[in-house]
Amino acid sequence: MKSTQYSDKVLDHFKNPRNVGTLEGDDVTVGRVGNPVCGDLMEFYVKVKDGRIEDIKFKTFGCGSAIATASMITELAKGKTIDEAIKITRQDVADELDGLPPIKMHCSNLAADALKNAIKNYQEKQKPAPKEDAGSAEPGEILGMKNFEDRGIFHEVTDLAKFADKRTMILDSGERSMEIALHLTKHTPRVIFVTKNKQLPSGSKVEELKASTVRILYESEILEINGLNTVEKVTIHDLNEDEEYELFVDSIIILR
Ligand code: FES
């Protein structure tokens, strides 16, 4: 396949994606992942009954290939046992789609990983372990934070140009953090604003933020920061779903 050529199946699933949307209910678990290459996001919702995936939906901020692979993987996974579904690889999906351009293979990771994450979350839910009250964690308690001071974590922002083209996450600490998030959009297309709140208090900054390219993660908090030498990824706790997922970022702003 040429590097830019899409198969008829990819085009069909892109133009008519199957199983788009969300699912609700106590028996639904969510899987979320971010693409380390492009920073796009994928969400999978699975409803498991008697060990089988009875229903499945997806939502993505990804490209056409991400949409096509997610659509195909929902078709592959529906009706399978969770043990069978967790084994579906990005190569299986690419094969079912009659191939993907090599430069787009990273997009197929997104769907396969989001499905695995959803199944993993389902399996976690089945364990009787008592739930931690992670909602009360303070920024100082973020795991791994001390390891990345001056290596991707910022408590002050003086030079916004430092964040040029960096995937930057900023923790909600009121109006100042919103202002910085908005200013950052002039320097990087990937700004993620993380707030524990279900809604942001009304105000002009909030309206600006909502209308901007900043992605707002409501009811969320950072549990852990990881990377080799500098910040590479964070584990996010979705307080609403009580689930965890990973996002790839280069910088995290936690104002003091
Ligand atoms: Fe981001 Fe394809 S370019 S998922």
PDB file of C-alpha atoms and ligand atoms in Angstrom:
ATOM      1  CA  MET A   1       0.000   0.000   0.000  1.00  0.00           C
ATOM      2  CA  LYS A   2       1.308   3.473  -0.885  1.00  0.00           C
ATOM      3  CA  SER A   3       2.101   5.712   2.064  1.00  0.00           C
ATOM      4  CA  THR A   4      -0.910   7.913   1.460  1.00  0.00           C
ATOM      5  CA  GLN A   5      -3.435   5.436   0.051  1.00  0.00           C
ATOM      6  CA  TYR A   6      -6.507   4.320   1.988  1.00  0.00           C
ATOM      7  CA  SER A   7      -8.392   1.090   1.272  1.00  0.00           C
ATOM      8  CA  ASP A   8     -12.091   1.145   0.398  1.00  0.00           C
ATOM      9  CA  LYS A   9     -12.839  -0.370   3.811  1.00  0.00           C
ATOM     10  CA  VAL A  10     -10.977   2.413   5.646  1.00  0.00           C
ATOM     11  CA  LEU A  11     -12.880   5.027   3.661  1.00  0.00           C
ATOM     12  CA  ASP A  12     -16.181   3.262   4.324  1.00  0.00           C
ATOM     13  CA  HIS A  13     -15.586   3.072   8.101  1.00  0.00           C
ATOM     14  CA  PHE A  14     -14.398   6.686   8.127  1.00  0.00           C
ATOM     15  CA  LYS A  15     -17.452   7.951   6.247  1.00  0.00           C
ATOM     16  CA  ASN A  16     -19.953   5.654   8.007  1.00  0.00           C
ATOM     17  CA  PRO A  17     -18.425   4.868  11.386  1.00  0.00           C
ATOM     18  CA  ARG A  18     -20.185   2.110  13.324  1.00  0.00           C
ATOM     19  CA  ASN A  19     -20.982   2.276  17.032  1.00  0.00           C
ATOM     20  CA  VAL A  20     -20.202   5.947  17.572  1.00  0.00           C
ATOM     21  CA  GLY A  21     -21.372   7.424  20.864  1.00  0.00           C
ATOM     22  CA  THR A  22     -21.362   6.587  24.539  1.00  0.00           C
ATOM     23  CA  LEU A  23     -23.064   4.085  26.833  1.00  0.00           C
ATOM     24  CA  GLU A  24     -24.429   4.679  30.283  1.00  0.00           C
ATOM     25  CA  GLY A  25     -25.242   2.507  33.245  1.00  0.00           C
ATOM     26  CA  ASP A  26     -23.613   0.736  36.166  1.00  0.00           C
ATOM     27  CA  ASP A  27     -22.591  -2.140  33.949  1.00  0.00           C
ATOM     28  CA  VAL A  28     -20.655   0.121  31.542  1.00  0.00           C
ATOM     29  CA  THR A  29     -16.918   0.714  31.813  1.00  0.00           C
ATOM     30  CA  VAL A  30     -14.892   3.296  29.966  1.00  0.00           C
ATOM     31  CA  GLY A  31     -11.416   3.093  28.470  1.00  0.00           C
ATOM     32  CA  ARG A  32      -9.498   6.256  27.577  1.00  0.00           C
ATOM     33  CA  VAL A  33      -6.097   6.685  26.009  1.00  0.00           C
ATOM     34  CA  GLY A  34      -4.069   9.441  24.449  1.00  0.00           C
ATOM     35  CA  ASN A  35      -1.897   8.971  21.384  1.00  0.00           C
ATOM     36  CA  PRO A  36       1.776   9.618  22.258  1.00  0.00           C
ATOM     37  CA  VAL A  37       2.533  10.578  18.660  1.00  0.00           C
ATOM     38  CA  CYS A  38      -0.160  13.155  17.953  1.00  0.00           C
ATOM     39  CA  GLY A  39      -1.807  13.739  21.351  1.00  0.00           C
ATOM     40  CA  ASP A  40      -5.278  12.729  20.136  1.00  0.00           C
ATOM     41  CA  LEU A  41      -7.761  11.031  22.445  1.00  0.00           C
ATOM     42  CA  MET A  42      -9.941   7.928  22.203  1.00  0.00           C
ATOM     43  CA  GLU A  43     -12.737   6.747  24.491  1.00  0.00           C
ATOM     44  CA  PHE A  44     -14.329   3.295  24.428  1.00  0.00           C
ATOM     45  CA  TYR A  45     -17.479   2.315  26.324  1.00  0.00           C
ATOM     46  CA  VAL A  46     -18.164  -1.375  26.883  1.00  0.00           C
ATOM     47  CA  LYS A  47     -21.114  -3.176  28.402  1.00  0.00           C
ATOM     48  CA  VAL A  48     -20.205  -6.688  29.487  1.00  0.00           C
ATOM     49  CA  LYS A  49     -22.780  -9.378  30.158  1.00  0.00           C
ATOM     50  CA  ASP A  50     -21.913 -12.932  31.156  1.00  0.00           C
ATOM     51  CA  GLY A  51     -18.292 -12.311  30.251  1.00  0.00           C
ATOM     52  CA  ARG A  52     -19.122 -11.114  26.727  1.00  0.00           C
ATOM     53  CA  ILE A  53     -19.106  -7.663  25.206  1.00  0.00           C
ATOM     54  CA  GLU A  54     -22.781  -7.084  24.700  1.00  0.00           C
ATOM     55  CA  ASP A  55     -22.503  -3.489  23.502  1.00  0.00           C
ATOM     56  CA  ILE A  56     -19.646  -1.161  22.633  1.00  0.00           C
ATOM     57  CA  LYS A  57     -19.330   2.475  21.527  1.00  0.00           C
ATOM     58  CA  PHE A  58     -16.523   4.914  20.905  1.00  0.00           C
ATOM     59  CA  LYS A  59     -15.814   8.629  20.762  1.00  0.00           C
ATOM     60  CA  THR A  60     -12.576  10.113  19.484  1.00  0.00           C
ATOM     61  CA  PHE A  61     -10.778  13.389  18.904  1.00  0.00           C
ATOM     62  CA  GLY A  62      -8.564  11.522  16.444  1.00  0.00           C
ATOM     63  CA  CYS A  63      -8.096  11.592  12.686  1.00  0.00           C
ATOM     64  CA  GLY A  64      -9.877   9.635   9.948  1.00  0.00           C
ATOM     65  CA  SER A  65      -7.689   6.563  10.497  1.00  0.00           C
ATOM     66  CA  ALA A  66      -8.451   6.640  14.212  1.00  0.00           C
ATOM     67  CA  ILE A  67     -12.183   6.777  13.417  1.00  0.00           C
ATOM     68  CA  ALA A  68     -11.946   3.918  10.905  1.00  0.00           C
ATOM     69  CA  THR A  69      -9.892   1.679  13.217  1.00  0.00           C
ATOM     70  CA  ALA A  70     -12.157   2.387  16.184  1.00  0.00           C
ATOM     71  CA  SER A  71     -15.229   1.642  14.095  1.00  0.00           C
ATOM     72  CA  MET A  72     -13.732  -1.646  12.887  1.00  0.00           C
ATOM     73  CA  ILE A  73     -12.550  -2.704  16.327  1.00  0.00           C
ATOM     74  CA  THR A  74     -16.050  -2.208  17.766  1.00  0.00           C
ATOM     75  CA  GLU A  75     -17.342  -4.602  15.128  1.00  0.00           C
ATOM     76  CA  LEU A  76     -14.597  -7.110  15.890  1.00  0.00           C
ATOM     77  CA  ALA A  77     -15.107  -6.936  19.651  1.00  0.00           C
ATOM     78  CA  LYS A  78     -18.906  -7.011  19.824  1.00  0.00           C
ATOM     79  CA  GLY A  79     -20.120 -10.427  20.976  1.00  0.00           C
ATOM     80  CA  LYS A  80     -16.625 -11.636  21.882  1.00  0.00           C
ATOM     81  CA  THR A  81     -15.671 -12.746  25.389  1.00  0.00           C
ATOM     82  CA  ILE A  82     -13.484 -10.241  27.207  1.00  0.00           C
ATOM     83  CA  ASP A  83     -10.571 -12.700  26.999  1.00  0.00           C
ATOM     84  CA  GLU A  84     -10.928 -12.827  23.217  1.00  0.00           C
ATOM     85  CA  ALA A  85     -11.486  -9.087  22.843  1.00  0.00           C
ATOM     86  CA  ILE A  86      -8.446  -8.085  24.882  1.00  0.00           C
ATOM     87  CA  LYS A  87      -6.277 -10.025  22.432  1.00  0.00           C
ATOM     88  CA  ILE A  88      -7.330  -7.929  19.420  1.00  0.00           C
ATOM     89  CA  THR A  89      -4.220  -6.144  18.171  1.00  0.00           C
ATOM     90  CA  ARG A  90      -3.747  -3.087  16.017  1.00  0.00           C
ATOM     91  CA  GLN A  91      -2.445  -5.446  13.325  1.00  0.00           C
ATOM     92  CA  ASP A  92      -5.717  -7.429  13.421  1.00  0.00           C
ATOM     93  CA  VAL A  93      -7.634  -4.206  12.903  1.00  0.00           C
ATOM     94  CA  ALA A  94      -5.341  -3.000  10.131  1.00  0.00           C
ATOM     95  CA  ASP A  95      -5.665  -6.387   8.395  1.00  0.00           C
ATOM     96  CA  GLU A  96      -9.477  -6.287   8.626  1.00  0.00           C
ATOM     97  CA  LEU A  97      -9.373  -2.843   7.042  1.00  0.00           C
ATOM     98  CA  ASP A  98      -7.198  -4.196   4.183  1.00  0.00           C
ATOM     99  CA  GLY A  99      -4.229  -2.250   5.514  1.00  0.00           C
ATOM    100  CA  LEU A 100      -3.430   1.249   6.674  1.00  0.00           C
ATOM    101  CA  PRO A 101      -0.775   3.619   5.315  1.00  0.00           C
ATOM    102  CA  PRO A 102       2.393   3.004   7.401  1.00  0.00           C
ATOM    103  CA  ILE A 103       2.456   6.574   8.700  1.00  0.00           C
ATOM    104  CA  LYS A 104      -1.044   6.019  10.084  1.00  0.00           C
ATOM    105  CA  MET A 105      -0.344   2.817  12.004  1.00  0.00           C
ATOM    106  CA  HIS A 106       0.140   4.826  15.200  1.00  0.00           C
ATOM    107  CA  CYS A 107      -3.514   5.865  14.919  1.00  0.00           C
ATOM    108  CA  SER A 108      -4.620   2.237  15.106  1.00  0.00           C
ATOM    109  CA  ASN A 109      -2.892   1.894  18.502  1.00  0.00           C
ATOM    110  CA  LEU A 110      -5.394   4.307  19.898  1.00  0.00           C
ATOM    111  CA  ALA A 111      -8.444   2.088  19.325  1.00  0.00           C
ATOM    112  CA  ALA A 112      -6.733  -1.150  20.366  1.00  0.00           C
ATOM    113  CA  ASP A 113      -5.342   0.464  23.533  1.00  0.00           C
ATOM    114  CA  ALA A 114      -8.646   2.125  24.462  1.00  0.00           C
ATOM    115  CA  LEU A 115     -10.457  -1.214  24.166  1.00  0.00           C
ATOM    116  CA  LYS A 116      -7.799  -2.902  26.340  1.00  0.00           C
ATOM    117  CA  ASN A 117      -8.064  -0.081  28.862  1.00  0.00           C
ATOM    118  CA  ALA A 118     -11.864  -0.448  29.014  1.00  0.00           C
ATOM    119  CA  ILE A 119     -11.578  -4.203  29.558  1.00  0.00           C
ATOM    120  CA  LYS A 120      -8.867  -3.710  32.183  1.00  0.00           C
ATOM    121  CA  ASN A 121     -11.117  -1.235  33.994  1.00  0.00           C
ATOM    122  CA  TYR A 122     -13.959  -3.763  33.824  1.00  0.00           C
ATOM    123  CA  GLN A 123     -11.724  -6.425  35.348  1.00  0.00           C
ATOM    124  CA  GLU A 124     -10.634  -4.010  38.085  1.00  0.00           C
ATOM    125  CA  LYS A 125     -14.271  -3.280  38.881  1.00  0.00           C
ATOM    126  CA  GLN A 126     -14.898  -6.977  39.457  1.00  0.00           C
ATOM    127  CA  LYS A 127     -12.266  -7.084  42.198  1.00  0.00           C
ATOM    128  CA  PRO A 128     -13.724  -6.612  45.680  1.00  0.00           C
ATOM    129  CA  ALA A 129     -10.839  -4.310  46.776  1.00  0.00           C
ATOM    130  CA  PRO A 130     -12.015  -1.276  48.747  1.00  0.00           C
ATOM    131  CA  LYS A 131     -11.906   1.958  46.781  1.00  0.00           C
ATOM    132  CA  GLU A 132      -9.389   4.597  47.736  1.00  0.00           C
ATOM    133  CA  ASP A 133     -10.673   8.085  48.353  1.00  0.00           C
ATOM    134  CA  ALA A 134      -8.428   9.521  45.671  1.00  0.00           C
ATOM    135  CA  GLY A 135     -10.719  12.528  45.346  1.00  0.00           C
ATOM    136  CA  SER A 136      -9.107  14.058  48.406  1.00  0.00           C
ATOM    137  CA  ALA A 137      -5.555  13.975  47.018  1.00  0.00           C
ATOM    138  CA  GLU A 138      -3.747  17.304  47.000  1.00  0.00           C
ATOM    139  CA  PRO A 139      -1.357  18.352  44.208  1.00  0.00           C
ATOM    140  CA  GLY A 140       1.566  17.715  46.568  1.00  0.00           C
ATOM    141  CA  GLU A 141       0.487  14.090  46.790  1.00  0.00           C
ATOM    142  CA  ILE A 142       0.753  13.385  43.084  1.00  0.00           C
ATOM    143  CA  LEU A 143       2.935  10.319  42.735  1.00  0.00           C
ATOM    144  CA  GLY A 144       6.224  10.928  40.972  1.00  0.00           C
ATOM    145  CA  MET A 145       5.916  14.709  41.112  1.00  0.00           C
ATOM    146  CA  LYS A 146       9.156  15.186  43.027  1.00  0.00           C
ATOM    147  CA  ASN A 147      11.070  13.299  40.322  1.00  0.00           C
ATOM    148  CA  PHE A 148      10.203  15.809  37.640  1.00  0.00           C
ATOM    149  CA  GLU A 149      10.701  19.195  39.287  1.00  0.00           C
ATOM    150  CA  ASP A 150      12.490  21.301  36.618  1.00  0.00           C
ATOM    151  CA  ARG A 151      12.060  18.451  34.163  1.00  0.00           C
ATOM    152  CA  GLY A 152       8.603  19.114  32.840  1.00  0.00           C
ATOM    153  CA  ILE A 153       6.763  20.393  35.917  1.00  0.00           C
ATOM    154  CA  PHE A 154       6.308  24.137  36.297  1.00  0.00           C
ATOM    155  CA  HIS A 155       4.959  26.001  39.308  1.00  0.00           C
ATOM    156  CA  GLU A 156       5.422  29.426  37.730  1.00  0.00           C
ATOM    157  CA  VAL A 157       5.003  30.482  34.125  1.00  0.00           C
ATOM    158  CA  THR A 158       7.120  33.386  33.006  1.00  0.00           C
ATOM    159  CA  ASP A 159       8.023  32.491  29.436  1.00  0.00           C
ATOM    160  CA  LEU A 160       5.143  31.017  27.457  1.00  0.00           C
ATOM    161  CA  ALA A 161       7.389  30.444  24.421  1.00  0.00           C
ATOM    162  CA  LYS A 162       8.981  27.629  26.432  1.00  0.00           C
ATOM    163  CA  PHE A 163       5.821  25.623  25.791  1.00  0.00           C
ATOM    164  CA  ALA A 164       5.858  26.040  22.005  1.00  0.00           C
ATOM    165  CA  ASP A 165       4.300  22.926  20.425  1.00  0.00           C
ATOM    166  CA  LYS A 166       4.476  21.059  23.735  1.00  0.00           C
ATOM    167  CA  ARG A 167       1.545  18.971  24.939  1.00  0.00           C
ATOM    168  CA  THR A 168       0.859  20.970  28.056  1.00  0.00           C
ATOM    169  CA  MET A 169      -1.417  20.097  30.923  1.00  0.00           C
ATOM    170  CA  ILE A 170      -2.459  22.712  33.450  1.00  0.00           C
ATOM    171  CA  LEU A 171      -4.188  22.082  36.739  1.00  0.00           C
ATOM    172  CA  ASP A 172      -7.174  24.215  37.659  1.00  0.00           C
ATOM    173  CA  SER A 173      -6.197  26.672  40.355  1.00  0.00           C
ATOM    174  CA  GLY A 174      -8.690  29.369  39.499  1.00  0.00           C
ATOM    175  CA  GLU A 175      -8.712  32.296  37.120  1.00  0.00           C
ATOM    176  CA  ARG A 176      -4.931  32.609  36.761  1.00  0.00           C
ATOM    177  CA  SER A 177      -4.644  29.013  35.541  1.00  0.00           C
ATOM    178  CA  MET A 178      -7.425  29.663  33.007  1.00  0.00           C
ATOM    179  CA  GLU A 179      -5.631  32.782  31.774  1.00  0.00           C
ATOM    180  CA  ILE A 180      -2.422  30.846  31.283  1.00  0.00           C
ATOM    181  CA  ALA A 181      -4.274  28.060  29.467  1.00  0.00           C
ATOM    182  CA  LEU A 182      -5.767  30.615  27.090  1.00  0.00           C
ATOM    183  CA  HIS A 183      -2.416  32.341  26.483  1.00  0.00           C
ATOM    184  CA  LEU A 184      -0.810  28.970  25.861  1.00  0.00           C
ATOM    185  CA  THR A 185      -3.109  28.305  22.909  1.00  0.00           C
ATOM    186  CA  LYS A 186      -1.103  30.910  20.997  1.00  0.00           C
ATOM    187  CA  HIS A 187       2.010  28.780  21.450  1.00  0.00           C
ATOM    188  CA  THR A 188       0.785  25.198  21.266  1.00  0.00           C
ATOM    189  CA  PRO A 189      -2.291  23.475  19.846  1.00  0.00           C
ATOM    190  CA  ARG A 190      -2.360  20.939  22.687  1.00  0.00           C
ATOM    191  CA  VAL A 191      -3.452  22.425  25.981  1.00  0.00           C
ATOM    192  CA  ILE A 192      -5.334  20.276  28.485  1.00  0.00           C
ATOM    193  CA  PHE A 193      -7.020  21.889  31.488  1.00  0.00           C
ATOM    194  CA  VAL A 194      -7.673  19.507  34.371  1.00  0.00           C
ATOM    195  CA  THR A 195     -10.270  20.331  36.975  1.00  0.00           C
ATOM    196  CA  LYS A 196     -11.790  18.333  39.806  1.00  0.00           C
ATOM    197  CA  ASN A 197     -14.998  20.275  39.334  1.00  0.00           C
ATOM    198  CA  LYS A 198     -18.039  19.029  37.481  1.00  0.00           C
ATOM    199  CA  GLN A 199     -18.481  22.505  36.027  1.00  0.00           C
ATOM    200  CA  LEU A 200     -16.396  25.645  36.014  1.00  0.00           C
ATOM    201  CA  PRO A 201     -17.835  28.689  37.773  1.00  0.00           C
ATOM    202  CA  SER A 202     -19.494  31.056  35.332  1.00  0.00           C
ATOM    203  CA  GLY A 203     -17.398  33.983  34.195  1.00  0.00           C
ATOM    204  CA  SER A 204     -15.899  35.470  31.084  1.00  0.00           C
ATOM    205  CA  LYS A 205     -12.652  33.473  31.376  1.00  0.00           C
ATOM    206  CA  VAL A 206     -14.602  30.238  31.581  1.00  0.00           C
ATOM    207  CA  GLU A 207     -16.614  31.105  28.488  1.00  0.00           C
ATOM    208  CA  GLU A 208     -13.397  31.965  26.646  1.00  0.00           C
ATOM    209  CA  LEU A 209     -11.853  28.715  27.782  1.00  0.00           C
ATOM    210  CA  LYS A 210     -14.816  26.659  26.609  1.00  0.00           C
ATOM    211  CA  ALA A 211     -14.769  28.385  23.214  1.00  0.00           C
ATOM    212  CA  SER A 212     -11.014  27.879  22.809  1.00  0.00           C
ATOM    213  CA  THR A 213      -9.008  24.862  21.631  1.00  0.00           C
ATOM    214  CA  VAL A 214      -8.191  23.974  25.246  1.00  0.00           C
ATOM    215  CA  ARG A 215      -9.446  20.500  26.161  1.00  0.00           C
ATOM    216  CA  ILE A 216     -11.117  20.586  29.546  1.00  0.00           C
ATOM    217  CA  LEU A 217     -11.090  17.381  31.574  1.00  0.00           C
ATOM    218  CA  TYR A 218     -13.842  17.792  34.170  1.00  0.00           C
ATOM    219  CA  GLU A 219     -14.021  15.765  37.377  1.00  0.00           C
ATOM    220  CA  SER A 220     -10.428  14.679  36.905  1.00  0.00           C
ATOM    221  CA  GLU A 221      -7.182  14.735  38.812  1.00  0.00           C
ATOM    222  CA  ILE A 222      -3.606  13.661  38.212  1.00  0.00           C
ATOM    223  CA  LEU A 223      -2.667  10.567  40.183  1.00  0.00           C
ATOM    224  CA  GLU A 224       0.831   9.926  38.911  1.00  0.00           C
ATOM    225  CA  ILE A 225       3.493  11.439  36.666  1.00  0.00           C
ATOM    226  CA  ASN A 226       5.874   9.226  34.723  1.00  0.00           C
ATOM    227  CA  GLY A 227       8.702   9.487  32.228  1.00  0.00           C
ATOM    228  CA  LEU A 228      12.244   8.388  31.561  1.00  0.00           C
ATOM    229  CA  ASN A 229      14.095  11.637  32.194  1.00  0.00           C
ATOM    230  CA  THR A 230      11.414  14.230  31.732  1.00  0.00           C
ATOM    231  CA  VAL A 231       7.618  14.193  32.008  1.00  0.00           C
ATOM    232  CA  GLU A 232       6.158  11.849  29.411  1.00  0.00           C
ATOM    233  CA  LYS A 233       2.799  10.718  30.694  1.00  0.00           C
ATOM    234  CA  VAL A 234       0.317  11.119  33.484  1.00  0.00           C
ATOM    235  CA  THR A 235      -2.261   8.844  35.025  1.00  0.00           C
ATOM    236  CA  ILE A 236      -5.584  10.620  35.261  1.00  0.00           C
ATOM    237  CA  HIS A 237      -8.291   9.638  37.698  1.00  0.00           C
ATOM    238  CA  ASP A 238     -11.771  10.203  36.334  1.00  0.00           C
ATOM    239  CA  LEU A 239     -13.647  11.019  39.545  1.00  0.00           C
ATOM    240  CA  ASN A 240     -17.046  10.551  37.963  1.00  0.00           C
ATOM    241  CA  GLU A 241     -16.402   7.074  36.578  1.00  0.00           C
ATOM    242  CA  ASP A 242     -13.812   6.215  39.269  1.00  0.00           C
ATOM    243  CA  GLU A 243     -11.501   5.017  36.528  1.00  0.00           C
ATOM    244  CA  GLU A 244      -7.919   5.653  35.552  1.00  0.00           C
ATOM    245  CA  TYR A 245      -6.318   6.255  32.184  1.00  0.00           C
ATOM    246  CA  GLU A 246      -3.050   7.570  30.808  1.00  0.00           C
ATOM    247  CA  LEU A 247      -2.335  10.672  28.758  1.00  0.00           C
ATOM    248  CA  PHE A 248       0.917  11.636  27.101  1.00  0.00           C
ATOM    249  CA  VAL A 249       2.113  15.158  27.875  1.00  0.00           C
ATOM    250  CA  ASP A 250       5.407  17.057  27.788  1.00  0.00           C
ATOM    251  CA  SER A 251       4.763  19.701  30.450  1.00  0.00           C
ATOM    252  CA  ILE A 252       2.534  20.072  33.473  1.00  0.00           C
ATOM    253  CA  ILE A 253       1.755  23.409  35.084  1.00  0.00           C
ATOM    254  CA  ILE A 254       0.795  23.240  38.757  1.00  0.00           C
ATOM    255  CA  LEU A 255       0.683  26.807  40.038  1.00  0.00           C
ATOM    256  CA  ARG A 256       1.593  27.547  43.638  1.00  0.00           C
TER     257      ARG A 256
HETATM  258 FE1  FES B   1      -3.890  11.403  15.831  1.00  0.00          FE
HETATM  259 FE2  FES B   1      -4.369   9.731  13.810  1.00  0.00          FE
HETATM  260  S1  FES B   1      -3.227  11.568  13.755  1.00  0.00           S
HETATM  261  S2  FES B   1      -4.975   9.558  15.853  1.00  0.00           S
END
